[in-house]
Short mmCIF file of C-alpha atoms in Angstrom, two decimals:
data_model
loop_
_atom_site.label_atom_id
_atom_site.label_comp_id
_atom_site.label_asym_id
_atom_site.label_seq_id
_atom_site.Cartn_x
_atom_site.Cartn_y
_atom_site.Cartn_z
CA UNK M 1 -25.12 66.98 -81.04
CA UNK M 2 -24.22 67.40 -77.55
CA UNK M 3 -26.30 64.19 -76.53
CA UNK M 4 -24.04 62.37 -78.67
CA UNK M 5 -21.11 63.61 -76.69
CA UNK M 6 -22.72 62.91 -73.85
CA UNK M 7 -23.00 59.37 -74.58
CA UNK M 8 -19.69 59.09 -75.81
CA UNK M 9 -17.88 60.36 -72.44
CA UNK M 10 -20.63 58.54 -70.34
CA UNK M 11 -19.51 55.22 -72.27
CA UNK M 12 -16.02 55.59 -71.65
CA UNK M 13 -16.43 56.33 -67.97
CA UNK M 14 -18.25 53.34 -68.03
CA UNK M 15 -15.50 51.27 -69.40
CA UNK M 16 -12.81 53.12 -67.34
CA UNK M 17 -14.61 52.18 -64.01
CA UNK M 18 -14.99 48.26 -65.60
CA UNK M 19 -10.84 48.69 -66.22
CA UNK M 20 -10.08 49.55 -62.52
CA UNK M 21 -12.69 47.32 -60.89
CA UNK M 22 -10.97 44.48 -62.93
CA UNK M 23 -7.76 45.60 -61.98
CA UNK M 24 -8.64 45.96 -58.30
CA UNK M 25 -10.52 42.47 -58.48
CA UNK M 26 -7.31 40.49 -60.05
CA UNK M 27 -4.69 42.63 -57.50
CA UNK M 28 -7.46 41.24 -54.54
CA UNK M 29 -7.27 37.97 -56.14
CA UNK M 30 -3.68 37.94 -56.56
CA UNK M 31 -2.75 38.93 -53.17
CA UNK M 32 -4.81 36.33 -50.93
CA UNK M 33 -3.46 34.05 -53.51
CA UNK M 34 0.22 35.07 -52.86
CA UNK M 35 -0.94 34.97 -48.95
CA UNK M 36 -2.16 31.69 -48.61
CA UNK M 37 1.00 29.87 -50.67
CA UNK M 38 3.27 31.82 -47.97
CA UNK M 39 1.53 30.84 -45.05
CA UNK M 40 1.63 27.34 -47.03
CA UNK M 41 5.74 27.43 -47.52
CA UNK M 42 5.79 28.57 -43.71
CA UNK M 43 3.54 25.96 -42.37
CA UNK M 44 6.17 23.33 -44.41
CA UNK M 45 8.84 24.77 -42.90
CA UNK M 46 7.53 24.80 -39.30
CA UNK M 47 6.33 20.75 -39.96
CA UNK M 48 10.00 20.34 -41.14
CA UNK M 49 11.68 22.12 -37.64
CA UNK M 50 9.22 20.23 -35.64
CA UNK M 51 10.66 17.26 -37.73
CA UNK M 52 14.15 17.80 -36.41
#
């Protein structure tokens, strides 16, 4: 009886860890892409200033 509960709890923890890992990974990826986009926009702005 206790083994069934332990398996359920362990499975729940495993699922929670996977979801948390996916969220953290997604946040890191979106942060990197936003940073790259910002750098690209600033680079374009700087080249326009230099062109004047």
